[in-house]
Coordinates of C-alpha atoms in Angstrom, one line a residue:
X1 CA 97.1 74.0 111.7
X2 CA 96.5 77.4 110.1
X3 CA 97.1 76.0 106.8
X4 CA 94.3 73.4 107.7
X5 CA 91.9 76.5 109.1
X6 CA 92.3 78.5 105.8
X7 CA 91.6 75.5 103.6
X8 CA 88.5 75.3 105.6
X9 CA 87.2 78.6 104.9
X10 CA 88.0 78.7 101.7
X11 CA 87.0 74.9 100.8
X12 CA 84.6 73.7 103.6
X13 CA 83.6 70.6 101.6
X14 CA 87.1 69.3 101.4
X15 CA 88.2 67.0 103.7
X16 CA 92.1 65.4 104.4
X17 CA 91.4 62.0 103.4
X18 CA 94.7 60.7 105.5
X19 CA 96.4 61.6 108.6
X20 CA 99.8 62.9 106.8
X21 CA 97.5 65.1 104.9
X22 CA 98.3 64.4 102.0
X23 CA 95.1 63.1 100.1
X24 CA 92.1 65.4 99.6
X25 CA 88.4 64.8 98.4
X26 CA 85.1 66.7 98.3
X27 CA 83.8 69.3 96.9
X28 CA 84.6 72.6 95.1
X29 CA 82.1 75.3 95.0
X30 CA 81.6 77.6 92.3
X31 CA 78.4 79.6 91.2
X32 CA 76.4 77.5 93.4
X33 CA 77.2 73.9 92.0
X34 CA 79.7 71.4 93.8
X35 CA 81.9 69.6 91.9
X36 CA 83.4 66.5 92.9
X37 CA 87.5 66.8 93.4
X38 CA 90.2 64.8 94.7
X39 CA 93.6 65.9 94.7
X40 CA 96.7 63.8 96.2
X41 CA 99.7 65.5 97.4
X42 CA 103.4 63.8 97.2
X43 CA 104.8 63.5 100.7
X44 CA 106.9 66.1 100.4
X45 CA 103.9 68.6 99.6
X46 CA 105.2 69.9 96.4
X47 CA 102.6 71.0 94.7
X48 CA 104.2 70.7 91.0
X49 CA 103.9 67.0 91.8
X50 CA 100.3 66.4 92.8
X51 CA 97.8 65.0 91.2
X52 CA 94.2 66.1 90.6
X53 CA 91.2 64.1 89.7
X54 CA 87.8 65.1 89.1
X55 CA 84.8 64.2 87.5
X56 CA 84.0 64.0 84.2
X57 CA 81.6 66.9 84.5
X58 CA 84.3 68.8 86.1
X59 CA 87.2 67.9 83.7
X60 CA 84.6 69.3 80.4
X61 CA 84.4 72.3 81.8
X62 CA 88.4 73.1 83.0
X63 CA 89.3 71.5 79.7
X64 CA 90.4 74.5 77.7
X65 CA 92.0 75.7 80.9
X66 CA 94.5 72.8 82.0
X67 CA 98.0 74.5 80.8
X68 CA 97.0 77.9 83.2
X69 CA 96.1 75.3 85.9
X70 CA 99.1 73.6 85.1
X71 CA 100.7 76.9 85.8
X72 CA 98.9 77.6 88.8
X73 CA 100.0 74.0 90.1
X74 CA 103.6 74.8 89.6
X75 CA 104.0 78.0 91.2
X76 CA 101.3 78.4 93.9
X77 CA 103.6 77.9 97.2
X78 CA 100.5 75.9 99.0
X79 CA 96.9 74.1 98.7
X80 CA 95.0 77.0 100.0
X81 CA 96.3 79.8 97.4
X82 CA 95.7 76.5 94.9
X83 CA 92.0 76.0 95.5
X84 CA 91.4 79.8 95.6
X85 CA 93.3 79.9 91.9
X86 CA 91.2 76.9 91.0
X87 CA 88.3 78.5 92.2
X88 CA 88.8 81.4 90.2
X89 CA 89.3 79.9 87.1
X90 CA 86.5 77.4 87.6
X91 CA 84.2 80.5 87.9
X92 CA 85.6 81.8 84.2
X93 CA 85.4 78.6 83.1
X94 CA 82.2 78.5 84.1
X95 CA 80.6 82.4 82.9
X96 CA 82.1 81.3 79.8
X97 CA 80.2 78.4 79.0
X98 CA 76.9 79.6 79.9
X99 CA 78.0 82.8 77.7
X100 CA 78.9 80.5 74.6
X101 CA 74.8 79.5 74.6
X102 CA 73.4 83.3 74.9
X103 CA 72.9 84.5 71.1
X104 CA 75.3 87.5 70.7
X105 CA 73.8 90.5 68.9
X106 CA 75.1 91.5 65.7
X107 CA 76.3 94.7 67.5
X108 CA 79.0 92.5 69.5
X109 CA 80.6 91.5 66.4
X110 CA 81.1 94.5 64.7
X111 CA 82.2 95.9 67.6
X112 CA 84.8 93.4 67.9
X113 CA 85.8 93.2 64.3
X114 CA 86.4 97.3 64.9
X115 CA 88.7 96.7 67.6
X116 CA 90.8 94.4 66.6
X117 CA 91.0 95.9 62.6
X118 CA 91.9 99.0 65.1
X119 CA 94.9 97.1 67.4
X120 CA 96.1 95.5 64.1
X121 CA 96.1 92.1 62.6
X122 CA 99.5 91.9 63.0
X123 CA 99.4 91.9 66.7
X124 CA 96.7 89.0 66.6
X125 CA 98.4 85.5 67.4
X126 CA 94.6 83.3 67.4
X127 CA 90.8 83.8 67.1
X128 CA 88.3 81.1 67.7
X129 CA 85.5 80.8 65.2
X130 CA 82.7 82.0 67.0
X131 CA 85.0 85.2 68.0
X132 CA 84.7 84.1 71.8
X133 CA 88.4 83.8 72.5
X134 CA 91.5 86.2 71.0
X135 CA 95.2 85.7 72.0
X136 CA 97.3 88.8 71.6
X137 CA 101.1 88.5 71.1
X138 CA 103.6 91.2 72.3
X139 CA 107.0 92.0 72.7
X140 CA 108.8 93.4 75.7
X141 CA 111.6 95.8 75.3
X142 CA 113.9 92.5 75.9
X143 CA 112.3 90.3 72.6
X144 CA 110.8 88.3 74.9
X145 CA 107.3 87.4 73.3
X146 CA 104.1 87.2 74.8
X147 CA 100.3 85.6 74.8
X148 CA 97.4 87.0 76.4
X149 CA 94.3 85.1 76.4
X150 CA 91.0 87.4 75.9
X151 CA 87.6 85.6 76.5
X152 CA 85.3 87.5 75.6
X153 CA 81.4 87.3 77.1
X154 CA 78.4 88.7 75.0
X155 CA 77.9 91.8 76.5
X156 CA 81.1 93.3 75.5
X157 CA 82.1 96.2 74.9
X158 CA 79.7 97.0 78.1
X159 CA 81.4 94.4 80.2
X160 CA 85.6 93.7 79.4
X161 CA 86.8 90.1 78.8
X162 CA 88.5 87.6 80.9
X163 CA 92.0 88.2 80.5
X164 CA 94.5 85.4 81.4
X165 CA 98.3 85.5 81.1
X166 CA 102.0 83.9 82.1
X167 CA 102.4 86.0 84.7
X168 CA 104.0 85.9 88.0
X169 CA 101.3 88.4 89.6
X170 CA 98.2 88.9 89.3
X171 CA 96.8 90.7 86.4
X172 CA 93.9 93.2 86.7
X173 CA 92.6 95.7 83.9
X174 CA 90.7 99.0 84.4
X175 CA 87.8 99.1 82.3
X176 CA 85.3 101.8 81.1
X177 CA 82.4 100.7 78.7
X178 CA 83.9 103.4 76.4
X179 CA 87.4 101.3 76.3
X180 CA 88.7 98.5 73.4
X181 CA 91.3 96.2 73.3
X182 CA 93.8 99.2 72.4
X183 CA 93.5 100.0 76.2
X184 CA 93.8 96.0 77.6
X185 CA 97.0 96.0 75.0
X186 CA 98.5 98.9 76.3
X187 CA 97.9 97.9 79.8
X188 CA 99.3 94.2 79.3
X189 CA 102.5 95.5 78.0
X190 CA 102.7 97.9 81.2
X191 CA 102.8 95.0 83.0
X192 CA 105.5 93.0 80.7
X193 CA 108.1 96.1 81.3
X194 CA 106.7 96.1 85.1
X195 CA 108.1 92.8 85.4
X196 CA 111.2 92.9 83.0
X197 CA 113.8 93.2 86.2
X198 CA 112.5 89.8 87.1
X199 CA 112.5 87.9 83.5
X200 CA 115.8 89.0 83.1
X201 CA 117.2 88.1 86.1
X202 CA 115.6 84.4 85.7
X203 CA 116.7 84.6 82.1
X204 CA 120.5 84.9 83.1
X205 CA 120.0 82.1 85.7
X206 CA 118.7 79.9 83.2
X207 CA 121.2 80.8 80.5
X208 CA 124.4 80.6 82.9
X209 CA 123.5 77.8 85.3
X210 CA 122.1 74.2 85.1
X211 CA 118.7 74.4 86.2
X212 CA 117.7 71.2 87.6
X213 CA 113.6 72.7 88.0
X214 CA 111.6 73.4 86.7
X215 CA 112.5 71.5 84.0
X216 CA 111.3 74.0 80.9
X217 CA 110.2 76.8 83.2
X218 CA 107.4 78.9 82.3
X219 CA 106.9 82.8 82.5
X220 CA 105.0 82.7 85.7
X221 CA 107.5 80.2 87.5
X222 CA 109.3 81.9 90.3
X223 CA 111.6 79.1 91.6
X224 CA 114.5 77.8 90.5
X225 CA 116.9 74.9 91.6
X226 CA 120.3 75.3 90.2
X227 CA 123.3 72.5 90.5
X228 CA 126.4 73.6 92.7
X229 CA 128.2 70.4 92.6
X230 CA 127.5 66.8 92.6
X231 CA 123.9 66.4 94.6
X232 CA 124.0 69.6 95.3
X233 CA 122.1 72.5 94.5
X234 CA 120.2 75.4 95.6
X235 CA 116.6 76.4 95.3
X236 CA 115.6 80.0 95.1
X237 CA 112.2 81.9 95.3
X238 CA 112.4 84.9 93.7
X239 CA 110.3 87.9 94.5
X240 CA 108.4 89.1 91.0
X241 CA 107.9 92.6 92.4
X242 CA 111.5 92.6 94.3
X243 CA 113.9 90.5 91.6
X244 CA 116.8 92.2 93.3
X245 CA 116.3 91.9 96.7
X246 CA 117.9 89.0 98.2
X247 CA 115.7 85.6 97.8
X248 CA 114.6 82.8 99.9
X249 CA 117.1 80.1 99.5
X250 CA 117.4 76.6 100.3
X251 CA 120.2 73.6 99.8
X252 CA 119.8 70.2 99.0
X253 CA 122.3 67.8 99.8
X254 CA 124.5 65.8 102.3
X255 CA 125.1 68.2 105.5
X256 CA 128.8 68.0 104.9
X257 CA 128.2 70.0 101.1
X258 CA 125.3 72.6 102.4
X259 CA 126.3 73.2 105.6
X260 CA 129.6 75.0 104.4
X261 CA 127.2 77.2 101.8
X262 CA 124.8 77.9 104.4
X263 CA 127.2 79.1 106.8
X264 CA 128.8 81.3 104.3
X265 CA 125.4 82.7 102.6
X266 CA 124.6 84.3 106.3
X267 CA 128.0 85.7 106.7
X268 CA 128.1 87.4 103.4
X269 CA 124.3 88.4 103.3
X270 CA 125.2 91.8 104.6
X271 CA 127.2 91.8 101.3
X272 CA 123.8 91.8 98.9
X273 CA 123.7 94.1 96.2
X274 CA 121.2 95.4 94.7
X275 CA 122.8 97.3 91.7
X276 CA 124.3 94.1 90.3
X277 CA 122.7 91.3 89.1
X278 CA 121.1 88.0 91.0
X279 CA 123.3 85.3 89.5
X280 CA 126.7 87.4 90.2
X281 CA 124.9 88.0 94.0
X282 CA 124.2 84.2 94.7
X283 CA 128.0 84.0 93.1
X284 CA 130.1 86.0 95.3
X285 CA 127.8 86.0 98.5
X286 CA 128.1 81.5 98.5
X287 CA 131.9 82.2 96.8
X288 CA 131.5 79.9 94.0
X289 CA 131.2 79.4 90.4
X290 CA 128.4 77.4 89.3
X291 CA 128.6 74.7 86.9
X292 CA 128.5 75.8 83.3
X293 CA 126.7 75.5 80.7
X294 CA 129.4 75.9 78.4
X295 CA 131.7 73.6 79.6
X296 CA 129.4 70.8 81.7
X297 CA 126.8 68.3 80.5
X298 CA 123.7 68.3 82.9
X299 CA 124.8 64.3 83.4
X300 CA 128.1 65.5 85.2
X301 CA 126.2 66.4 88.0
X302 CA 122.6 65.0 88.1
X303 CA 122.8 61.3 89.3
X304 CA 120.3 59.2 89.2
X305 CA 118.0 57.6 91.9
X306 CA 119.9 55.1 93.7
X307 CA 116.2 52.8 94.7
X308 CA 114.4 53.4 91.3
X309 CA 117.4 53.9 89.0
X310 CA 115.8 56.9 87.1
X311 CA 116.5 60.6 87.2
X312 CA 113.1 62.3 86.7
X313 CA 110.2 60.2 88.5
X314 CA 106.4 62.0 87.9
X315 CA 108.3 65.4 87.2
X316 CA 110.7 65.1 90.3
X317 CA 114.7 64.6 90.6
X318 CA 116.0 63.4 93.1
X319 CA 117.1 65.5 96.3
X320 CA 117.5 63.2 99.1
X321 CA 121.2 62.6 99.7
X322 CA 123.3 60.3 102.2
X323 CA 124.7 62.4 104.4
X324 CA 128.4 59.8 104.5
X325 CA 130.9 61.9 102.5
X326 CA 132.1 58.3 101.2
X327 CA 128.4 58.0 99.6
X328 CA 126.5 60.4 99.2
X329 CA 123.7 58.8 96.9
X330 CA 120.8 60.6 96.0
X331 CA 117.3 59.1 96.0
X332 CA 113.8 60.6 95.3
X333 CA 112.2 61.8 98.2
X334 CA 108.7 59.3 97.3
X335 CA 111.4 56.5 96.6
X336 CA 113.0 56.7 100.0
X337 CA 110.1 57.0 102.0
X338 CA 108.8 53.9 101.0
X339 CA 111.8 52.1 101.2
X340 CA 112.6 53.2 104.7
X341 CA 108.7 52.1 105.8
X342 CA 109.6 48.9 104.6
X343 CA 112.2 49.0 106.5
X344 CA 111.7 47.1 110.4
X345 CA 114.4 49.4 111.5
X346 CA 113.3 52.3 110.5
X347 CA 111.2 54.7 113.0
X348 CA 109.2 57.4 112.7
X349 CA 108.3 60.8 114.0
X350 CA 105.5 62.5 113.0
X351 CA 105.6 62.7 108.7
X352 CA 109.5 62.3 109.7
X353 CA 111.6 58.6 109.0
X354 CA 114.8 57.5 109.8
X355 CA 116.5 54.7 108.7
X356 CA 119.6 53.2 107.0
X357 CA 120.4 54.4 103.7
X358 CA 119.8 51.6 100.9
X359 CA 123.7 52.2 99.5
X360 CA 126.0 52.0 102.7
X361 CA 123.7 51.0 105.6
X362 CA 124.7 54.2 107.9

């Protein structure tokens, strides 16, 4: 309900379309002009799974914008901090394309020509042909590499350009009409050693566990599900500005595999330390050894949907399991649900269905 209240407020002219809320459609207001939108939500509400359709109008303008949105999509925990990203962007998106019809003076392109022969070529990665848009590159103190996008508007220097990155966080810049791209440099790689605790402790998930998902994970993601065993695996949400603080953690698979490694991750959380690393944490806190890299295939352990026989369906695995040790089939969450509604002996409780599982009937 307070979900539903903040979408209000934030989106008044979008309305749940169904009673399982689930499909959206309306409006999106930004700079005054509404723009139609319709976005339709899996139902298990991940958000990495929805899909968004607008109108053309709409789709012109967010064009050179889709892989931040994409982003966005995949690591925004809900629709409300969704339509605010969306709004955001749509407002850049926006100021940018009435700027690309305002005549720049000649004074904004020596200006910009200055800076950049200032920063160095070398640290240039992209620049449009109209000098509008500039990616930077960088390297952390790791040799990770990194983009930032500069959009640039025509009264720059006097006004600083849109800056968009991978990030986790939000990025800000402090800017002074006296500043150049020296100063938004030096303040985006700030932020890459600001956030270096939490790349690295992804990075050594990623390179010493199975990652189930995201399946190639971007810089900004902040979850991860990793295989324990046969269906089952743990998904983590890891805090950007707190990588080694304990994170939020939840199990998918029968009750008769998780229950065991949620009883044991709230006996040992007192045991949580911070001087040693995330993956050796999750390790000795749920007493296992996750499957390796080194020595397992990803197929050893990721089965595929028993109703739709495929492992991936629209970006998701599947993570519903039969609960009967002697089964223990996995199915997609959409796959399920519509089998069991077909189902006359199924019932239902709220956005909640029961029923016999497809494999063994319990």
């Amino acid at each position: 309900m307070a979900g539903a209240r903040a979408l209000w407020r934030h989106c008044p002219l979008l309305l749940p379309q169904d009673r399982h809320g689930t499909a959206y459609e309306g409006f999106v207001t930004a700079q005054g002009r509404d723009f139609h939108i319709r976005i339709l939500l899996p139902v298990d509400f991940q958000l990495k799974d929805a899909r968004i359709e607008c109108s053309w109008h709409l789709k012109k303008i967010l064009h050179g914008y889709r892989h931040i949105l994409k982003q966005r999509l995949h690591s925004c925990p809900d629709l409300v901090s969704f339509m605010v990203e969306l709004k955001t962007v749509l407002e850049i998106a926006l100021k940018n394309t009435q700027d690309l019809h305002i005549p720049r003076p000649p004074e904004y392109y020596s200006c910009l020509v200055r800076d950049l022969e200032i920063l160095g070529w070398n640290k240039v990665a992209y620049v449009d042909t109209g000098l509008t848009t500039v990616k930077l590159k960088a390297e952390d103190s790791c040799g990770r590499q990194h983009l930032i996008t500069l959009k640039f508007n025509a009264k720059y220097p006097t006004e600083p350009p849109d800056c968009l990155v991978d990030f986790p966080v939000p990025f800000a810049i402090s800017w002074m009409p006296q500043n150049s791209l020296i100063d938004i440099y030096n303040q985006f790689l700030a932020a890459l050693e600001s956030l270096k605790e939490f790349w690295d402790a992804l990075d050594e998930i990623d390179g010493k566990t199975w990652v189930l998902e995201p399946e190639n994970p971007t810089r900004s993601a902040t979850t991860r599900r990793i295989a324990i065993g046969n269906n089952v695996s743990v998904n983590i949400e890891v805090d950007p500005r707190h990588p080694k603080m304990l994170p939020e953690c939840y199990f998918l698979g029968a009750d008769h595999a998780v229950n065991p490694l949620r009883t044991k991750l709230n006996n040992n959380m007192h045991l949580w330390d911070p001087e040693i690393s995330l993956f050796q944490n999750l390790r000795e806190l749920l007493e296992i050894d996750f499957p390796s890299r080194a020595v397992l295939e990803k197929s050893d352990f990721a089965k595929d949907c028993g109703i739709c026989y495929a492992y991936r369906l629209d970006g998701s695995v599947p993570d519903q399991v039969c609960d009967d040790p002697r089964c223990g089939q996995p199915f997609h969450q959409a796959c399920l649900y519509e089998w069991l509604q077909g189902l006359p002996t199924s019932r239902q409780s709220f956005n909640v269905i029961f029923g016999e599982c497809p494999y063994c009937n319990k």
